[in-house]
mmCIF file of C-alpha atoms and ligand atoms in Angstrom:
data_model
loop_
_atom_site.group_PDB
_atom_site.id
_atom_site.type_symbol
_atom_site.label_atom_id
_atom_site.label_comp_id
_atom_site.label_asym_id
_atom_site.label_seq_id
_atom_site.Cartn_x
_atom_site.Cartn_y
_atom_site.Cartn_z
ATOM 1 C CA MET J 246 -24.848 13.246 -34.505
ATOM 2 C CA ASN J 247 -26.689 12.008 -37.583
ATOM 3 C CA ASP J 248 -28.197 8.580 -36.918
ATOM 4 C CA ARG J 249 -28.782 7.921 -40.589
ATOM 5 C CA ALA J 250 -25.439 7.412 -42.229
ATOM 6 C CA PRO J 251 -25.902 4.301 -44.347
ATOM 7 C CA ASP J 252 -22.287 4.236 -45.445
ATOM 8 C CA LEU J 253 -21.264 3.783 -41.834
ATOM 9 C CA LEU J 254 -23.725 0.978 -41.229
ATOM 10 C CA THR J 255 -21.896 -1.380 -43.488
ATOM 11 C CA THR J 256 -21.354 -4.828 -42.000
ATOM 12 C CA THR J 257 -17.946 -5.392 -43.572
ATOM 13 C CA PRO J 258 -15.120 -5.683 -42.989
ATOM 14 C CA PHE J 259 -15.696 -7.176 -39.557
ATOM 15 C CA LEU J 260 -14.256 -4.877 -36.898
ATOM 16 C CA PRO J 261 -12.570 -7.127 -34.333
ATOM 17 C CA PHE J 262 -12.980 -6.444 -30.627
ATOM 18 C CA ALA J 263 -9.218 -6.052 -30.167
ATOM 19 C CA LEU J 264 -6.006 -6.115 -32.197
ATOM 20 C CA PRO J 265 -2.357 -5.714 -31.175
ATOM 21 C CA ASP J 266 -0.462 -2.728 -32.612
ATOM 22 C CA ILE J 267 2.810 -4.154 -33.926
ATOM 23 C CA GLY J 268 4.977 -1.937 -36.143
ATOM 24 C CA GLU J 269 8.129 -2.296 -38.196
ATOM 25 C CA GLU J 270 10.176 -1.357 -35.104
ATOM 26 C CA GLU J 271 9.018 -4.459 -33.218
ATOM 27 C CA ILE J 272 9.587 -6.632 -36.286
ATOM 28 C CA ALA J 273 13.123 -5.302 -36.772
ATOM 29 C CA GLU J 274 13.952 -5.812 -33.086
ATOM 30 C CA VAL J 275 12.711 -9.414 -33.198
ATOM 31 C CA VAL J 276 14.716 -10.089 -36.363
ATOM 32 C CA ALA J 277 17.817 -8.637 -34.686
ATOM 33 C CA CYS J 278 17.181 -10.889 -31.684
ATOM 34 C CA LEU J 279 16.828 -13.964 -33.906
ATOM 35 C CA ARG J 280 20.047 -13.100 -35.743
ATOM 36 C CA SER J 281 21.902 -12.492 -32.463
ATOM 37 C CA GLY J 282 21.852 -16.166 -31.544
ATOM 38 C CA TRP J 283 20.338 -15.443 -28.118
ATOM 39 C CA VAL J 284 16.617 -16.224 -28.121
ATOM 40 C CA THR J 285 15.784 -17.168 -24.532
ATOM 41 C CA THR J 286 16.117 -14.978 -21.396
ATOM 42 C CA GLY J 287 19.165 -12.796 -21.865
ATOM 43 C CA PRO J 288 20.276 -9.275 -22.829
ATOM 44 C CA LYS J 289 16.937 -8.171 -24.374
ATOM 45 C CA THR J 290 15.036 -9.344 -21.334
ATOM 46 C CA ARG J 291 17.403 -7.392 -19.086
ATOM 47 C CA GLN J 292 17.001 -4.296 -21.246
ATOM 48 C CA PHE J 293 13.205 -4.644 -21.194
ATOM 49 C CA GLU J 294 13.232 -4.977 -17.411
ATOM 50 C CA SER J 295 15.446 -1.951 -16.860
ATOM 51 C CA ASP J 296 13.508 0.154 -19.409
ATOM 52 C CA PHE J 297 10.234 -0.829 -17.718
ATOM 53 C CA ALA J 298 11.536 -0.026 -14.231
ATOM 54 C CA ALA J 299 12.878 3.307 -15.511
ATOM 55 C CA TYR J 300 9.510 4.159 -17.075
ATOM 56 C CA LEU J 301 7.755 3.563 -13.745
ATOM 57 C CA GLY J 302 10.441 5.250 -11.658
ATOM 58 C CA GLY J 303 9.969 5.335 -7.905
ATOM 59 C CA GLY J 304 12.896 3.011 -7.189
ATOM 60 C CA VAL J 305 11.127 -0.167 -8.303
ATOM 61 C CA GLU J 306 12.652 -3.357 -9.674
ATOM 62 C CA ALA J 307 10.974 -5.091 -12.595
ATOM 63 C CA VAL J 308 11.203 -8.859 -13.081
ATOM 64 C CA SER J 309 9.822 -10.228 -16.341
ATOM 65 C CA VAL J 310 7.839 -13.456 -16.574
ATOM 66 C CA ASN J 311 6.052 -15.293 -19.367
ATOM 67 C CA SER J 312 2.554 -14.163 -18.259
ATOM 68 C CA ALA J 313 0.864 -12.047 -15.623
ATOM 69 C CA THR J 314 -0.639 -15.272 -14.307
ATOM 70 C CA ALA J 315 2.889 -16.584 -13.650
ATOM 71 C CA GLY J 316 3.833 -13.238 -12.099
ATOM 72 C CA LEU J 317 0.867 -13.238 -9.716
ATOM 73 C CA HIS J 318 1.711 -16.822 -8.726
ATOM 74 C CA LEU J 319 5.361 -15.969 -8.033
ATOM 75 C CA ALA J 320 4.503 -12.780 -6.116
ATOM 76 C CA LEU J 321 2.191 -14.670 -3.747
ATOM 77 C CA GLU J 322 4.734 -17.501 -3.458
ATOM 78 C CA ALA J 323 7.449 -15.013 -2.516
ATOM 79 C CA LEU J 324 5.144 -13.568 0.157
ATOM 80 C CA GLY J 325 4.786 -16.998 1.712
ATOM 81 C CA ILE J 326 1.118 -17.594 0.947
ATOM 82 C CA GLY J 327 0.296 -21.269 1.368
ATOM 83 C CA ALA J 328 -2.157 -23.951 2.435
ATOM 84 C CA GLY J 329 -4.825 -22.761 4.845
ATOM 85 C CA ASP J 330 -4.398 -19.084 3.969
ATOM 86 C CA GLU J 331 -7.166 -16.917 2.564
ATOM 87 C CA VAL J 332 -6.636 -14.323 -0.167
ATOM 88 C CA ILE J 333 -9.339 -11.780 -0.975
ATOM 89 C CA VAL J 334 -9.992 -11.222 -4.703
ATOM 90 C CA PRO J 335 -12.768 -9.344 -6.503
ATOM 91 C CA THR J 336 -15.376 -11.504 -8.240
ATOM 92 C CA MET J 337 -15.295 -9.104 -11.229
ATOM 93 C CA THR J 338 -12.011 -10.313 -12.733
ATOM 94 C CA PHE J 339 -10.405 -12.908 -14.959
ATOM 95 C CA THR J 340 -10.022 -16.398 -13.514
ATOM 96 C CA ALA J 341 -6.203 -16.001 -13.324
ATOM 97 C CA THR J 342 -6.544 -13.703 -10.294
ATOM 98 C CA ALA J 343 -8.110 -16.549 -8.289
ATOM 99 C CA GLU J 344 -6.467 -19.621 -9.834
ATOM 100 C CA ILE J 345 -2.983 -18.631 -8.694
ATOM 101 C CA VAL J 346 -4.254 -18.640 -5.087
ATOM 102 C CA ARG J 347 -5.238 -22.270 -5.617
ATOM 103 C CA TYR J 348 -1.814 -23.127 -7.098
ATOM 104 C CA LEU J 349 -0.440 -22.423 -3.612
ATOM 105 C CA GLY J 350 -3.112 -24.421 -1.808
ATOM 106 C CA ALA J 351 -4.682 -21.262 -0.380
ATOM 107 C CA SER J 352 -8.343 -20.211 -0.739
ATOM 108 C CA PRO J 353 -9.540 -17.301 -2.852
ATOM 109 C CA ILE J 354 -12.246 -15.367 -1.003
ATOM 110 C CA LEU J 355 -14.475 -13.585 -3.511
ATOM 111 C CA ALA J 356 -15.645 -10.061 -2.739
ATOM 112 C CA ASP J 357 -18.189 -7.861 -4.499
ATOM 113 C CA VAL J 358 -17.052 -4.707 -6.312
ATOM 114 C CA ASP J 359 -18.232 -1.119 -6.202
ATOM 115 C CA GLY J 360 -21.296 -0.609 -8.436
ATOM 116 C CA THR J 361 -19.834 2.478 -10.120
ATOM 117 C CA THR J 362 -16.110 1.777 -10.525
ATOM 118 C CA LEU J 363 -16.393 -2.051 -10.614
ATOM 119 C CA ASN J 364 -13.295 -2.047 -8.404
ATOM 120 C CA LEU J 365 -12.707 -3.819 -5.102
ATOM 121 C CA THR J 366 -13.155 -1.458 -2.132
ATOM 122 C CA ALA J 367 -11.563 -1.203 1.287
ATOM 123 C CA ASP J 368 -15.004 -1.794 2.856
ATOM 124 C CA ALA J 369 -15.501 -5.047 0.940
ATOM 125 C CA ILE J 370 -12.026 -6.175 1.977
ATOM 126 C CA GLN J 371 -12.734 -5.288 5.607
ATOM 127 C CA ALA J 372 -15.947 -7.317 5.503
ATOM 128 C CA ALA J 373 -14.170 -10.379 4.058
ATOM 129 C CA ILE J 374 -11.309 -10.508 6.569
ATOM 130 C CA THR J 375 -11.085 -13.579 8.820
ATOM 131 C CA PRO J 376 -8.272 -14.783 11.098
ATOM 132 C CA ARG J 377 -6.932 -16.744 8.091
ATOM 133 C CA THR J 378 -6.745 -13.801 5.680
ATOM 134 C CA LYS J 379 -3.162 -13.236 4.538
ATOM 135 C CA ALA J 380 -3.395 -11.149 1.391
ATOM 136 C CA VAL J 381 -5.595 -9.207 -0.991
ATOM 137 C CA ILE J 382 -5.355 -8.828 -4.771
ATOM 138 C CA PRO J 383 -7.035 -5.624 -5.952
ATOM 139 C CA VAL J 384 -7.621 -5.494 -9.726
ATOM 140 C CA HIS J 385 -7.529 -2.076 -11.404
ATOM 141 C CA TYR J 386 -10.572 -2.914 -13.497
ATOM 142 C CA ALA J 387 -10.415 -1.767 -17.146
ATOM 143 C CA GLY J 388 -7.458 0.465 -16.219
ATOM 144 C CA LEU J 389 -9.248 2.549 -13.573
ATOM 145 C CA PRO J 390 -7.203 2.715 -10.354
ATOM 146 C CA CYS J 391 -8.618 1.224 -7.157
ATOM 147 C CA ASP J 392 -8.650 3.513 -4.142
ATOM 148 C CA MET J 393 -5.239 2.266 -3.067
ATOM 149 C CA ASP J 394 -4.776 4.623 -0.096
ATOM 150 C CA ALA J 395 -7.862 3.102 1.521
ATOM 151 C CA ILE J 396 -6.911 -0.447 0.520
ATOM 152 C CA LEU J 397 -3.316 -0.147 1.758
ATOM 153 C CA SER J 398 -4.521 1.277 5.046
ATOM 154 C CA VAL J 399 -7.034 -1.504 5.737
ATOM 155 C CA ALA J 400 -4.339 -4.025 4.727
ATOM 156 C CA ALA J 401 -1.801 -2.444 7.072
ATOM 157 C CA ALA J 402 -4.311 -2.459 9.930
ATOM 158 C CA HIS J 403 -4.810 -6.225 9.497
ATOM 159 C CA ASN J 404 -1.253 -7.147 8.502
ATOM 160 C CA LEU J 405 -2.309 -8.267 5.018
ATOM 161 C CA ARG J 406 0.009 -8.441 2.024
ATOM 162 C CA VAL J 407 -1.169 -6.568 -1.084
ATOM 163 C CA VAL J 408 -0.445 -7.717 -4.649
ATOM 164 C CA GLU J 409 -1.987 -5.501 -7.323
ATOM 165 C CA ASP J 410 -3.331 -7.204 -10.448
ATOM 166 C CA ALA J 411 -2.424 -4.431 -12.886
ATOM 167 C CA ALA J 412 -3.096 -6.465 -16.022
ATOM 168 C CA HIS J 413 -5.282 -3.579 -17.269
ATOM 169 C CA ALA J 414 -3.403 -0.741 -15.645
ATOM 170 C CA PHE J 415 -0.365 0.248 -17.674
ATOM 171 C CA PRO J 416 0.073 3.186 -17.485
ATOM 172 C CA THR J 417 -2.538 4.108 -14.852
ATOM 173 C CA LEU J 418 -2.024 6.967 -12.424
ATOM 174 C CA TYR J 419 -3.378 6.979 -8.887
ATOM 175 C CA ARG J 420 -3.070 10.376 -7.189
ATOM 176 C CA SER J 421 -0.209 11.417 -9.511
ATOM 177 C CA GLN J 422 1.723 8.163 -9.024
ATOM 178 C CA LEU J 423 1.979 5.363 -11.558
ATOM 179 C CA VAL J 424 0.407 2.048 -10.584
ATOM 180 C CA GLY J 425 3.447 -0.092 -9.804
ATOM 181 C CA THR J 426 4.965 2.543 -7.498
ATOM 182 C CA LEU J 427 2.165 2.807 -4.937
ATOM 183 C CA GLY J 428 3.864 0.880 -2.148
ATOM 184 C CA SER J 429 1.992 -2.442 -2.230
ATOM 185 C CA ASP J 430 4.125 -5.585 -1.859
ATOM 186 C CA ALA J 431 4.104 -6.232 -5.612
ATOM 187 C CA THR J 432 2.297 -5.156 -8.776
ATOM 188 C CA VAL J 433 1.867 -7.438 -11.776
ATOM 189 C CA PHE J 434 1.374 -6.257 -15.368
ATOM 190 C CA SER J 435 0.255 -8.312 -18.378
ATOM 191 C CA PHE J 436 1.546 -8.146 -21.940
ATOM 192 C CA TYR J 437 -1.072 -10.516 -23.347
ATOM 193 C CA ALA J 438 -2.066 -9.801 -26.970
ATOM 194 C CA ASN J 439 -5.037 -7.534 -26.187
ATOM 195 C CA LYS J 440 -3.552 -5.532 -23.307
ATOM 196 C CA THR J 441 -2.358 -1.906 -23.572
ATOM 197 C CA MET J 442 1.035 -3.169 -24.742
ATOM 198 C CA THR J 443 2.007 -6.684 -25.724
ATOM 199 C CA THR J 444 4.865 -9.144 -26.020
ATOM 200 C CA GLY J 445 2.552 -11.839 -27.440
ATOM 201 C CA GLU J 446 2.505 -13.451 -24.017
ATOM 202 C CA GLY J 447 4.332 -11.947 -21.068
ATOM 203 C CA GLY J 448 4.154 -10.168 -17.754
ATOM 204 C CA MET J 449 6.158 -8.072 -15.300
ATOM 205 C CA VAL J 450 6.413 -8.268 -11.519
ATOM 206 C CA VAL J 451 7.254 -4.884 -10.045
ATOM 207 C CA THR J 452 8.291 -4.302 -6.446
ATOM 208 C CA ARG J 453 10.356 -2.073 -4.238
ATOM 209 C CA ALA J 454 11.369 -5.015 -2.022
ATOM 210 C CA PRO J 455 14.752 -6.420 -3.162
ATOM 211 C CA GLU J 456 14.210 -9.793 -1.403
ATOM 212 C CA LEU J 457 10.866 -10.263 -3.145
ATOM 213 C CA ALA J 458 12.411 -9.403 -6.521
ATOM 214 C CA ALA J 459 15.274 -11.847 -5.866
ATOM 215 C CA ARG J 460 12.875 -14.654 -4.925
ATOM 216 C CA VAL J 461 10.729 -14.097 -8.031
ATOM 217 C CA ARG J 462 13.848 -13.940 -10.214
ATOM 218 C CA MET J 463 15.035 -17.274 -8.878
ATOM 219 C CA MET J 464 11.671 -19.055 -8.830
ATOM 220 C CA ARG J 465 10.854 -18.066 -12.426
ATOM 221 C CA ILE J 466 13.816 -20.217 -13.552
ATOM 222 C CA HIS J 467 13.619 -23.536 -11.681
ATOM 223 C CA GLY J 468 14.834 -22.200 -8.350
ATOM 224 C CA ILE J 469 18.359 -21.946 -9.732
ATOM 225 C CA ARG J 470 20.503 -19.484 -7.847
ATOM 226 C CA GLN J 471 22.165 -18.064 -10.950
ATOM 227 C CA ASP J 472 20.415 -17.445 -14.262
ATOM 228 C CA ALA J 473 21.261 -19.229 -17.491
ATOM 229 C CA PHE J 474 22.510 -16.081 -19.162
ATOM 230 C CA SER J 475 25.299 -15.427 -16.692
ATOM 231 C CA ARG J 476 26.199 -19.125 -16.708
ATOM 232 C CA TYR J 477 26.550 -19.447 -20.459
ATOM 233 C CA THR J 478 28.174 -16.112 -21.167
ATOM 234 C CA ALA J 479 30.716 -16.091 -18.355
ATOM 235 C CA THR J 480 34.289 -16.259 -19.622
ATOM 236 C CA THR J 481 35.442 -18.328 -16.677
ATOM 237 C CA PRO J 482 34.312 -21.955 -16.376
ATOM 238 C CA SER J 483 30.795 -21.731 -15.000
ATOM 239 C CA TRP J 484 29.221 -25.179 -15.245
ATOM 240 C CA PHE J 485 28.323 -25.128 -11.569
ATOM 241 C CA TYR J 486 24.878 -24.085 -10.397
ATOM 242 C CA GLU J 487 22.716 -24.933 -7.431
ATOM 243 C CA VAL J 488 18.998 -25.540 -7.307
ATOM 244 C CA VAL J 489 17.854 -24.170 -3.978
ATOM 245 C CA ALA J 490 14.061 -24.447 -4.372
ATOM 246 C CA ALA J 491 11.557 -26.408 -6.467
ATOM 247 C CA GLY J 492 10.888 -23.528 -8.843
ATOM 248 C CA TYR J 493 8.959 -22.940 -12.045
ATOM 249 C CA LYS J 494 9.599 -22.354 -15.759
ATOM 250 C CA TYR J 495 8.176 -18.872 -16.049
ATOM 251 C CA ASN J 496 10.970 -16.891 -17.727
ATOM 252 C CA LEU J 497 10.327 -14.482 -20.627
ATOM 253 C CA THR J 498 12.184 -15.075 -23.898
ATOM 254 C CA ASP J 499 14.384 -12.443 -25.521
ATOM 255 C CA ILE J 500 12.173 -12.754 -28.619
ATOM 256 C CA ALA J 501 9.197 -11.570 -26.562
ATOM 257 C CA ALA J 502 11.275 -8.960 -24.713
ATOM 258 C CA ALA J 503 12.384 -7.547 -28.094
ATOM 259 C CA ILE J 504 8.732 -6.807 -28.880
ATOM 260 C CA GLY J 505 8.298 -5.329 -25.401
ATOM 261 C CA VAL J 506 11.263 -2.951 -25.692
ATOM 262 C CA GLN J 507 9.702 -1.346 -28.776
ATOM 263 C CA GLN J 508 6.109 -1.427 -27.478
ATOM 264 C CA LEU J 509 7.223 0.374 -24.318
ATOM 265 C CA ARG J 510 8.647 3.237 -26.418
ATOM 266 C CA LYS J 511 5.176 3.728 -27.891
ATOM 267 C CA ILE J 512 3.160 3.458 -24.688
ATOM 268 C CA ASP J 513 2.562 7.197 -24.256
ATOM 269 C CA ALA J 514 1.357 7.492 -27.857
ATOM 270 C CA PHE J 515 -0.823 4.404 -27.362
ATOM 271 C CA LEU J 516 -2.306 5.975 -24.231
ATOM 272 C CA LYS J 517 -3.087 9.229 -26.042
ATOM 273 C CA ARG J 518 -4.969 7.346 -28.749
ATOM 274 C CA ARG J 519 -6.918 5.317 -26.171
ATOM 275 C CA GLN J 520 -7.795 8.482 -24.259
ATOM 276 C CA LEU J 521 -9.076 10.106 -27.450
ATOM 277 C CA LEU J 522 -11.163 7.062 -28.387
ATOM 278 C CA ALA J 523 -12.644 6.960 -24.869
ATOM 279 C CA ALA J 524 -13.453 10.685 -25.000
ATOM 280 C CA ASN J 525 -15.116 10.215 -28.403
ATOM 281 C CA TYR J 526 -17.299 7.420 -27.035
ATOM 282 C CA ALA J 527 -18.247 9.501 -23.998
ATOM 283 C CA GLU J 528 -19.259 12.413 -26.178
ATOM 284 C CA ALA J 529 -21.157 10.387 -28.779
ATOM 285 C CA LEU J 530 -23.016 7.977 -26.476
ATOM 286 C CA GLY J 531 -23.983 10.256 -23.581
ATOM 287 C CA ASP J 532 -27.634 10.669 -24.581
ATOM 288 C CA LEU J 533 -28.326 6.941 -25.054
ATOM 289 C CA PRO J 534 -29.875 4.719 -22.338
ATOM 290 C CA LEU J 535 -26.424 3.639 -21.183
ATOM 291 C CA VAL J 536 -24.247 3.887 -18.103
ATOM 292 C CA LEU J 537 -20.867 4.989 -19.436
ATOM 293 C CA PRO J 538 -17.695 3.863 -17.653
ATOM 294 C CA ALA J 539 -16.432 5.885 -14.702
ATOM 295 C CA ASP J 540 -13.358 7.947 -15.484
ATOM 296 C CA ALA J 541 -10.511 8.358 -13.005
ATOM 297 C CA ASP J 542 -10.632 11.303 -10.598
ATOM 298 C CA ILE J 543 -8.513 13.599 -12.731
ATOM 299 C CA ALA J 544 -8.677 16.411 -10.149
ATOM 300 C CA SER J 545 -6.747 14.239 -7.693
ATOM 301 C CA GLY J 546 -4.107 13.354 -10.295
ATOM 302 C CA SER J 547 -5.495 9.930 -11.239
ATOM 303 C CA ARG J 548 -5.653 8.672 -14.819
ATOM 304 C CA HIS J 549 -7.474 5.793 -16.513
ATOM 305 C CA ALA J 550 -5.402 3.582 -18.846
ATOM 306 C CA TRP J 551 -8.499 2.719 -20.945
ATOM 307 C CA HIS J 552 -7.620 -0.909 -21.559
ATOM 308 C CA LEU J 553 -11.375 -1.536 -21.779
ATOM 309 C CA TYR J 554 -14.393 0.627 -22.523
ATOM 310 C CA VAL J 555 -17.247 -1.074 -20.694
ATOM 311 C CA ILE J 556 -20.765 0.268 -21.182
ATOM 312 C CA ARG J 557 -23.852 -0.894 -19.324
ATOM 313 C CA LEU J 558 -27.431 -0.852 -20.601
ATOM 314 C CA ARG J 559 -29.831 1.111 -18.414
ATOM 315 C CA ASP J 560 -33.129 -0.454 -17.373
ATOM 316 C CA ASP J 561 -34.995 1.783 -19.821
ATOM 317 C CA ALA J 562 -33.042 0.482 -22.826
ATOM 318 C CA ALA J 563 -35.404 -1.347 -25.193
ATOM 319 C CA ILE J 564 -32.978 -4.187 -25.880
ATOM 320 C CA SER J 565 -31.217 -6.787 -23.774
ATOM 321 C CA ARG J 566 -27.434 -6.986 -23.468
ATOM 322 C CA ASP J 567 -27.331 -10.319 -25.309
ATOM 323 C CA ALA J 568 -29.529 -9.001 -28.140
ATOM 324 C CA LEU J 569 -27.379 -5.888 -28.453
ATOM 325 C CA ILE J 570 -24.216 -8.000 -28.749
ATOM 326 C CA SER J 571 -25.882 -10.129 -31.464
ATOM 327 C CA ARG J 572 -27.094 -7.051 -33.328
ATOM 328 C CA LEU J 573 -23.642 -5.447 -33.241
ATOM 329 C CA CYS J 574 -22.144 -8.693 -34.480
ATOM 330 C CA GLU J 575 -24.615 -8.712 -37.406
ATOM 331 C CA LEU J 576 -23.443 -5.186 -38.132
ATOM 332 C CA GLY J 577 -19.846 -6.452 -38.252
ATOM 333 C CA ILE J 578 -18.716 -5.210 -34.852
ATOM 334 C CA GLY J 579 -16.958 -7.396 -32.302
ATOM 335 C CA THR J 580 -17.634 -6.842 -28.601
ATOM 336 C CA SER J 581 -16.907 -8.779 -25.444
ATOM 337 C CA VAL J 582 -17.977 -9.070 -21.790
ATOM 338 C CA HIS J 583 -15.536 -8.361 -18.952
ATOM 339 C CA PHE J 584 -16.177 -10.321 -16.959
ATOM 340 C CA ILE J 585 -18.475 -13.214 -16.236
ATOM 341 C CA PRO J 586 -18.024 -12.843 -12.452
ATOM 342 C CA LEU J 587 -15.939 -15.602 -10.925
ATOM 343 C CA HIS J 588 -18.742 -16.718 -8.578
ATOM 344 C CA ARG J 589 -20.740 -17.784 -11.671
ATOM 345 C CA HIS J 590 -18.099 -20.164 -13.063
ATOM 346 C CA PRO J 591 -18.503 -23.866 -12.207
ATOM 347 C CA VAL J 592 -15.023 -24.199 -10.700
ATOM 348 C CA TRP J 593 -15.370 -21.235 -8.337
ATOM 349 C CA ARG J 594 -18.965 -22.173 -7.462
ATOM 350 C CA THR J 595 -17.623 -25.537 -6.346
ATOM 351 C CA ILE J 596 -14.595 -24.188 -4.492
ATOM 352 C CA CYS J 597 -16.027 -21.007 -2.982
ATOM 353 C CA HIS J 598 -19.670 -22.055 -2.279
ATOM 354 C CA ARG J 599 -21.053 -18.554 -2.651
ATOM 355 C CA ALA J 600 -24.566 -17.475 -3.626
ATOM 356 C CA THR J 601 -25.028 -14.995 -6.467
ATOM 357 C CA SER J 602 -27.084 -12.886 -4.047
ATOM 358 C CA GLU J 603 -23.868 -12.099 -2.151
ATOM 359 C CA PHE J 604 -22.586 -10.092 -5.130
ATOM 360 C CA PRO J 605 -25.366 -7.625 -6.021
ATOM 361 C CA ALA J 606 -23.132 -5.051 -7.729
ATOM 362 C CA ALA J 607 -21.234 -7.584 -9.840
ATOM 363 C CA GLU J 608 -24.515 -9.329 -10.734
ATOM 364 C CA ALA J 609 -26.256 -6.127 -11.833
ATOM 365 C CA SER J 610 -23.210 -5.020 -13.832
ATOM 366 C CA PHE J 611 -22.684 -8.386 -15.463
ATOM 367 C CA ALA J 612 -26.310 -8.547 -16.618
ATOM 368 C CA SER J 613 -26.058 -5.259 -18.503
ATOM 369 C CA MET J 614 -22.404 -4.870 -19.543
ATOM 370 C CA LEU J 615 -20.493 -5.136 -22.756
ATOM 371 C CA SER J 616 -17.033 -3.997 -23.807
ATOM 372 C CA LEU J 617 -16.747 -1.925 -26.985
ATOM 373 C CA PRO J 618 -13.765 -2.084 -29.349
ATOM 374 C CA LEU J 619 -11.069 0.319 -28.132
ATOM 375 C CA TYR J 620 -7.541 -0.099 -29.442
ATOM 376 C CA THR J 621 -4.904 2.015 -31.093
ATOM 377 C CA ARG J 622 -5.261 0.453 -34.538
ATOM 378 C CA MET J 623 -8.935 1.474 -34.734
ATOM 379 C CA SER J 624 -9.398 4.343 -37.152
ATOM 380 C CA ASP J 625 -11.765 7.249 -36.541
ATOM 381 C CA ALA J 626 -14.005 5.717 -39.213
ATOM 382 C CA ASP J 627 -13.964 2.366 -37.371
ATOM 383 C CA GLN J 628 -15.105 4.137 -34.227
ATOM 384 C CA ARG J 629 -17.825 6.045 -36.070
ATOM 385 C CA ARG J 630 -19.156 2.692 -37.290
ATOM 386 C CA VAL J 631 -19.396 1.449 -33.699
ATOM 387 C CA ILE J 632 -21.116 4.650 -32.585
ATOM 388 C CA MET J 633 -23.574 4.635 -35.521
ATOM 389 C CA ALA J 634 -24.441 0.993 -34.946
ATOM 390 C CA LEU J 635 -25.070 1.629 -31.239
ATOM 391 C CA ARG J 636 -27.116 4.759 -31.869
ATOM 392 C CA ALA J 637 -29.212 3.083 -34.550
ATOM 393 C CA THR J 638 -29.818 -0.020 -32.412
ATOM 394 C CA LEU J 639 -30.547 1.772 -29.138
ATOM 395 C CA SER J 640 -32.760 4.441 -30.610
ATOM 396 C CA GLY J 641 -34.956 1.678 -32.036
ATOM 397 C CA GLN J 642 -34.307 2.458 -35.670
ATOM 398 C CA MET J 643 -34.139 -0.363 -38.165
ATOM 399 C CA VAL J 644 -30.778 -0.539 -39.839
HETATM 400 C C1 PLP V 5 -5.288 -10.665 -18.784
HETATM 401 C C2 PLP V 5 -5.507 -10.733 -17.315
HETATM 402 C C3 PLP V 5 -4.705 -11.523 -16.475
HETATM 403 C C4 PLP V 5 -3.747 -12.554 -16.998
HETATM 404 O O1 PLP V 5 -2.759 -12.046 -17.807
HETATM 405 P P1 PLP V 5 -1.836 -13.091 -18.601
HETATM 406 O O2 PLP V 5 -0.644 -12.263 -18.992
HETATM 407 O O3 PLP V 5 -2.638 -13.533 -19.791
HETATM 408 O O4 PLP V 5 -1.502 -14.197 -17.717
HETATM 409 C C5 PLP V 5 -4.856 -11.430 -15.115
HETATM 410 N N1 PLP V 5 -5.786 -10.617 -14.577
HETATM 411 C C6 PLP V 5 -6.592 -9.858 -15.340
HETATM 412 C C7 PLP V 5 -7.592 -8.973 -14.672
HETATM 413 C C8 PLP V 5 -6.498 -9.915 -16.734
HETATM 414 O O5 PLP V 5 -7.340 -9.200 -17.499
#
């Protein structure tokens, strides 16, 4: 590829790190919802849940919530995690994965990730197990599936519950099966603005266990036995309801679900575009002093969802990660870092008391990583700008 393409090294307009892809279909569905008179949890939410469960297949139930954070909280609550329990989480994740363990008075136990996949491994889980360990939350980092067969088998051997943090992993395949249908206790997806599909804010708890689904459904709406929709739309007098647990206010609105219904119809097209952008990056950046992200093991039927495209600078790169981010920003390109490992944040340092030296893979990755723009609204020209800027910066040319 030609490194000197001055027209592509323009610094404007600024290319954001991420943007949602909202079309006229979503707008029309939201308008219809607003005109319908039903704006909170109701018919659109039910449609979104049944469409989502149908997309995944495998006999799962889908229960919507107003964020993945809420969904993770409710899944662990339904599994009975509480004070004194330990829950193993990877250090290479967003703080939500650990904070929900604290909501329940339990302790997150941070584990290092694999240096290639940046995913939690069965070995790391095995090493972190104590008599108090009750559950593990694997995160399918960037959209790359964890080795779930190995994780589910170590969990089964130690009677641990498994809740998958699939915030990045829709639609990820693991050995020809969609994440969400792999047989863990529950899987939680995120529809935050920058995820592979969005409802503005939102999440979905997916499970094959009817009792778990029922508990989450009740606890997302104050611990009321019957939801507001069936109360207010029943044609017989239905003022009576019973609160049977001190629940939460975690329900998704129909306004958000209206966006989700239309986003879900586009998810295969979104995935195709993400796959193409990832393949373009792999082809155009392969000769630079970078470690490119691991792809899924396609031969075994796995598939990356490409929520993130995380590159790492090799030791022989002539620039630091921080300097590269600044340079790209000067060239009008937004990037990010996923993630500052949890063990580095003040709150988790205080709560978990762990030394950085206990997380060599996460430390080495964090020091050299950055996430490139990768989203469906990026044009081919946008991507060429990113590639040109990287090539020019890493090959030491002035631009
Ligand atoms: C985005 C994210 C979450 C939280 O999702 P919300 O829907 O914003 O609550 C949880 N875990 C990971 C790994 C994430 O990236």
